Amino acid sequence: MNKAFVKETDRDDDDELPEAQALPSGSRNYMTPQGFQAMRDELAHLMTVERPEVVSIVSWAASNGDRSENGDYLYGKKRLREIDRRMRFLTKRLEIAEVVDPALQPNRDQVFFGATVTYENQDGESHTVTIVGVDEAEPLAGKISWISPVARALIKAREGDTVVLRTPGGIQELDIVEVSYPD
């Protein structure tokens, strides 16, 4: 069928997938030292290990002749695009990163970036979260982004305070049980 009649392009659609949550306009890309180092390590690994391996596979596959049905060549080129896209993303994020060390926080009784907070919701369920950078967030591991609704509700609160969290399901009250920072 002619491409004029279907919504297909010559480009791979997955090249346009977003890498991570966008930062609010005008805000900084806050990161913990551990998150910054993890991103630097990932970038170095991509540059020195993964990309050279894939380049050697693609060059070997290209030397085999017909590239139109050469799976190693086609997959290798696609993987190179993925690696290059991730490297560009990491480079841009690291350039605008502002490293904030939570261990140096002077107001340890108040919730700020890098704090580990234990809170209880209205149902009496206890949750412990650490407020980290956008690129470090892992909600299932208890690491939430500083721009998430929960983190925004918790910021500047103290132990014993009750904060209001607005959710699509309604308003919730969270009681802050403990605030701690790494040593």
mmCIF file of C-alpha atoms in Angstrom:
data_model
loop_
_atom_site.group_PDB
_atom_site.id
_atom_site.type_symbol
_atom_site.label_atom_id
_atom_site.label_comp_id
_atom_site.label_asym_id
_atom_site.label_seq_id
_atom_site.Cartn_x
_atom_site.Cartn_y
_atom_site.Cartn_z
ATOM 1 C CA MET A 1 0.000 0.000 0.000
ATOM 2 C CA ASN A 2 1.219 3.479 -0.772
ATOM 3 C CA LYS A 3 2.437 5.502 2.205
ATOM 4 C CA ALA A 4 0.139 8.315 1.150
ATOM 5 C CA PHE A 5 -2.809 6.328 2.475
ATOM 6 C CA VAL A 6 -1.408 5.295 5.857
ATOM 7 C CA LYS A 7 0.131 7.153 8.762
ATOM 8 C CA GLU A 8 3.660 5.846 8.367
ATOM 9 C CA THR A 9 6.925 7.622 7.875
ATOM 10 C CA ASP A 10 10.399 6.512 6.905
ATOM 11 C CA ARG A 11 11.623 7.387 10.419
ATOM 12 C CA ASP A 12 11.328 5.187 13.467
ATOM 13 C CA ASP A 13 8.607 6.495 15.783
ATOM 14 C CA ASP A 14 10.573 5.455 18.847
ATOM 15 C CA ASP A 15 13.204 8.115 18.088
ATOM 16 C CA GLU A 16 10.753 10.709 19.363
ATOM 17 C CA LEU A 17 9.927 9.163 22.738
ATOM 18 C CA PRO A 18 10.492 11.421 25.722
ATOM 19 C CA GLU A 19 13.409 10.358 27.916
ATOM 20 C CA ALA A 20 12.212 11.716 31.245
ATOM 21 C CA GLN A 21 9.920 14.156 32.913
ATOM 22 C CA ALA A 22 10.411 17.700 31.685
ATOM 23 C CA LEU A 23 11.596 20.329 34.115
ATOM 24 C CA PRO A 24 9.281 23.241 34.850
ATOM 25 C CA SER A 25 10.296 26.221 32.745
ATOM 26 C CA GLY A 26 12.773 28.471 34.498
ATOM 27 C CA SER A 27 13.633 25.910 37.169
ATOM 28 C CA ARG A 28 16.960 24.284 37.844
ATOM 29 C CA ASN A 29 17.820 20.625 37.481
ATOM 30 C CA TYR A 30 18.543 19.827 41.129
ATOM 31 C CA MET A 31 20.355 16.541 41.746
ATOM 32 C CA THR A 32 21.940 14.750 44.660
ATOM 33 C CA PRO A 33 25.674 14.002 44.381
ATOM 34 C CA GLN A 34 24.841 10.292 44.032
ATOM 35 C CA GLY A 35 22.381 10.949 41.201
ATOM 36 C CA PHE A 36 24.859 13.201 39.409
ATOM 37 C CA GLN A 37 27.587 10.564 39.683
ATOM 38 C CA ALA A 38 25.222 7.826 38.472
ATOM 39 C CA MET A 39 24.378 9.869 35.350
ATOM 40 C CA ARG A 40 28.070 10.573 34.702
ATOM 41 C CA ASP A 41 28.858 6.862 35.082
ATOM 42 C CA GLU A 42 26.072 5.910 32.674
ATOM 43 C CA LEU A 43 27.323 8.431 30.103
ATOM 44 C CA ALA A 44 30.903 7.172 30.434
ATOM 45 C CA HIS A 45 29.739 3.553 30.065
ATOM 46 C CA LEU A 46 27.765 4.386 26.932
ATOM 47 C CA MET A 47 30.706 6.270 25.420
ATOM 48 C CA THR A 48 33.501 3.851 26.268
ATOM 49 C CA VAL A 49 31.839 0.428 26.304
ATOM 50 C CA GLU A 50 28.436 0.109 24.642
ATOM 51 C CA ARG A 51 28.836 2.438 21.678
ATOM 52 C CA PRO A 52 32.222 1.035 20.541
ATOM 53 C CA GLU A 53 30.835 -2.521 20.778
ATOM 54 C CA VAL A 54 27.802 -1.663 18.657
ATOM 55 C CA VAL A 55 29.936 0.259 16.140
ATOM 56 C CA SER A 56 32.168 -2.793 15.656
ATOM 57 C CA ILE A 57 29.118 -5.034 15.135
ATOM 58 C CA VAL A 58 27.604 -2.594 12.617
ATOM 59 C CA SER A 59 30.868 -2.268 10.683
ATOM 60 C CA TRP A 60 31.239 -6.072 10.601
ATOM 61 C CA ALA A 61 27.625 -6.450 9.436
ATOM 62 C CA ALA A 62 28.081 -3.759 6.786
ATOM 63 C CA SER A 63 31.100 -5.592 5.395
ATOM 64 C CA ASN A 64 28.935 -8.672 4.803
ATOM 65 C CA GLY A 65 27.258 -7.056 1.817
ATOM 66 C CA ASP A 66 23.506 -6.603 1.371
ATOM 67 C CA ARG A 67 22.336 -4.308 4.152
ATOM 68 C CA SER A 68 18.610 -4.307 3.351
ATOM 69 C CA GLU A 69 17.953 -7.696 4.996
ATOM 70 C CA ASN A 70 20.924 -7.802 7.340
ATOM 71 C CA GLY A 71 19.466 -8.070 10.864
ATOM 72 C CA ASP A 72 22.756 -7.330 12.624
ATOM 73 C CA TYR A 73 23.188 -4.176 10.572
ATOM 74 C CA LEU A 74 19.594 -2.938 10.945
ATOM 75 C CA TYR A 75 19.373 -3.684 14.679
ATOM 76 C CA GLY A 76 22.858 -2.248 15.233
ATOM 77 C CA LYS A 77 21.975 1.021 13.493
ATOM 78 C CA LYS A 78 18.784 1.281 15.545
ATOM 79 C CA ARG A 79 20.723 0.585 18.761
ATOM 80 C CA LEU A 80 23.303 3.243 17.788
ATOM 81 C CA ARG A 81 20.508 5.795 17.413
ATOM 82 C CA GLU A 82 19.182 4.838 20.862
ATOM 83 C CA ILE A 83 22.636 5.139 22.436
ATOM 84 C CA ASP A 84 23.326 8.477 20.745
ATOM 85 C CA ARG A 85 19.936 9.834 21.808
ATOM 86 C CA ARG A 86 20.557 8.768 25.420
ATOM 87 C CA MET A 87 24.057 10.275 25.354
ATOM 88 C CA ARG A 88 22.672 13.614 24.097
ATOM 89 C CA PHE A 89 20.014 13.555 26.805
ATOM 90 C CA LEU A 90 22.510 12.777 29.577
ATOM 91 C CA THR A 91 24.940 15.438 28.343
ATOM 92 C CA LYS A 92 22.216 18.108 28.298
ATOM 93 C CA ARG A 93 20.923 17.147 31.749
ATOM 94 C CA LEU A 94 24.415 17.103 33.263
ATOM 95 C CA GLU A 95 25.210 20.519 31.770
ATOM 96 C CA ILE A 96 22.256 22.141 33.536
ATOM 97 C CA ALA A 97 22.503 20.091 36.735
ATOM 98 C CA GLU A 98 22.816 21.831 40.055
ATOM 99 C CA VAL A 99 24.196 19.418 42.626
ATOM 100 C CA VAL A 100 22.708 19.851 46.096
ATOM 101 C CA ASP A 101 24.212 17.800 48.901
ATOM 102 C CA PRO A 102 21.475 17.035 51.453
ATOM 103 C CA ALA A 103 24.130 16.164 54.058
ATOM 104 C CA LEU A 104 25.021 19.873 54.173
ATOM 105 C CA GLN A 105 21.447 21.001 54.933
ATOM 106 C CA PRO A 106 21.551 23.298 57.984
ATOM 107 C CA ASN A 107 17.781 23.165 58.774
ATOM 108 C CA ARG A 108 17.497 19.454 59.495
ATOM 109 C CA ASP A 109 14.111 19.721 61.208
ATOM 110 C CA GLN A 110 12.404 21.008 58.053
ATOM 111 C CA VAL A 111 11.697 19.226 54.746
ATOM 112 C CA PHE A 112 13.871 20.353 51.834
ATOM 113 C CA PHE A 113 15.501 18.714 48.817
ATOM 114 C CA GLY A 114 17.215 15.468 49.804
ATOM 115 C CA ALA A 115 15.162 14.880 52.949
ATOM 116 C CA THR A 116 13.831 11.463 53.844
ATOM 117 C CA VAL A 117 10.317 11.931 55.179
ATOM 118 C CA THR A 118 8.046 9.467 56.943
ATOM 119 C CA TYR A 119 4.393 10.468 56.870
ATOM 120 C CA GLU A 120 1.006 8.939 57.566
ATOM 121 C CA ASN A 121 -2.045 9.472 55.405
ATOM 122 C CA GLN A 122 -5.651 9.722 56.623
ATOM 123 C CA ASP A 123 -6.022 5.932 56.540
ATOM 124 C CA GLY A 124 -3.126 5.522 58.972
ATOM 125 C CA GLU A 125 -0.806 4.076 56.306
ATOM 126 C CA SER A 126 2.826 5.015 56.825
ATOM 127 C CA HIS A 127 5.035 5.964 53.862
ATOM 128 C CA THR A 128 8.707 6.882 53.698
ATOM 129 C CA VAL A 129 9.963 8.905 50.738
ATOM 130 C CA THR A 130 13.188 10.661 49.824
ATOM 131 C CA ILE A 131 12.946 13.867 47.804
ATOM 132 C CA VAL A 132 15.406 13.709 44.904
ATOM 133 C CA GLY A 133 15.968 15.186 41.449
ATOM 134 C CA VAL A 134 13.689 14.618 38.468
ATOM 135 C CA ASP A 135 16.165 12.248 36.811
ATOM 136 C CA GLU A 136 16.719 10.239 40.003
ATOM 137 C CA ALA A 137 13.078 9.581 40.864
ATOM 138 C CA GLU A 138 12.095 5.946 41.452
ATOM 139 C CA PRO A 139 8.661 5.979 43.098
ATOM 140 C CA LEU A 140 8.634 2.223 43.746
ATOM 141 C CA ALA A 141 11.937 2.599 45.638
ATOM 142 C CA GLY A 142 10.604 5.523 47.684
ATOM 143 C CA LYS A 143 12.472 8.226 45.738
ATOM 144 C CA ILE A 144 10.150 10.977 44.536
ATOM 145 C CA SER A 145 10.919 13.991 42.383
ATOM 146 C CA TRP A 146 11.024 17.393 44.051
ATOM 147 C CA ILE A 147 8.379 18.580 41.571
ATOM 148 C CA SER A 148 5.922 15.767 42.370
ATOM 149 C CA PRO A 149 2.681 16.736 44.133
ATOM 150 C CA VAL A 150 3.621 14.843 47.299
ATOM 151 C CA ALA A 151 7.052 16.487 47.503
ATOM 152 C CA ARG A 152 5.589 19.933 46.880
ATOM 153 C CA ALA A 153 3.117 19.361 49.710
ATOM 154 C CA LEU A 154 5.893 18.226 52.067
ATOM 155 C CA ILE A 155 8.463 20.957 51.292
ATOM 156 C CA LYS A 156 9.083 23.348 54.213
ATOM 157 C CA ALA A 157 7.010 21.309 56.653
ATOM 158 C CA ARG A 158 8.383 20.065 59.981
ATOM 159 C CA GLU A 159 7.929 16.956 62.120
ATOM 160 C CA GLY A 160 4.456 16.979 63.650
ATOM 161 C CA ASP A 161 2.985 19.206 60.938
ATOM 162 C CA THR A 162 -0.045 18.232 58.890
ATOM 163 C CA VAL A 163 0.076 19.168 55.210
ATOM 164 C CA VAL A 164 -2.621 19.167 52.558
ATOM 165 C CA LEU A 165 -2.151 17.130 49.381
ATOM 166 C CA ARG A 166 -4.505 17.845 46.506
ATOM 167 C CA THR A 167 -5.100 14.767 44.356
ATOM 168 C CA PRO A 168 -7.555 13.974 41.568
ATOM 169 C CA GLY A 169 -9.421 11.853 44.115
ATOM 170 C CA GLY A 170 -9.764 14.750 46.527
ATOM 171 C CA ILE A 171 -7.871 16.444 49.304
ATOM 172 C CA GLN A 172 -5.755 14.335 51.665
ATOM 173 C CA GLU A 173 -4.056 15.309 54.880
ATOM 174 C CA LEU A 174 -0.574 13.946 55.562
ATOM 175 C CA ASP A 175 0.890 13.898 59.074
ATOM 176 C CA ILE A 176 4.677 14.211 59.080
ATOM 177 C CA VAL A 177 6.173 11.701 61.503
ATOM 178 C CA GLU A 178 9.917 12.058 60.868
ATOM 179 C CA VAL A 179 12.350 14.150 58.816
ATOM 180 C CA SER A 180 15.938 13.032 58.344
ATOM 181 C CA TYR A 181 18.949 13.803 56.184
ATOM 182 C CA PRO A 182 21.994 11.654 55.336
ATOM 183 C CA ASP A 183 25.085 12.233 57.475
#
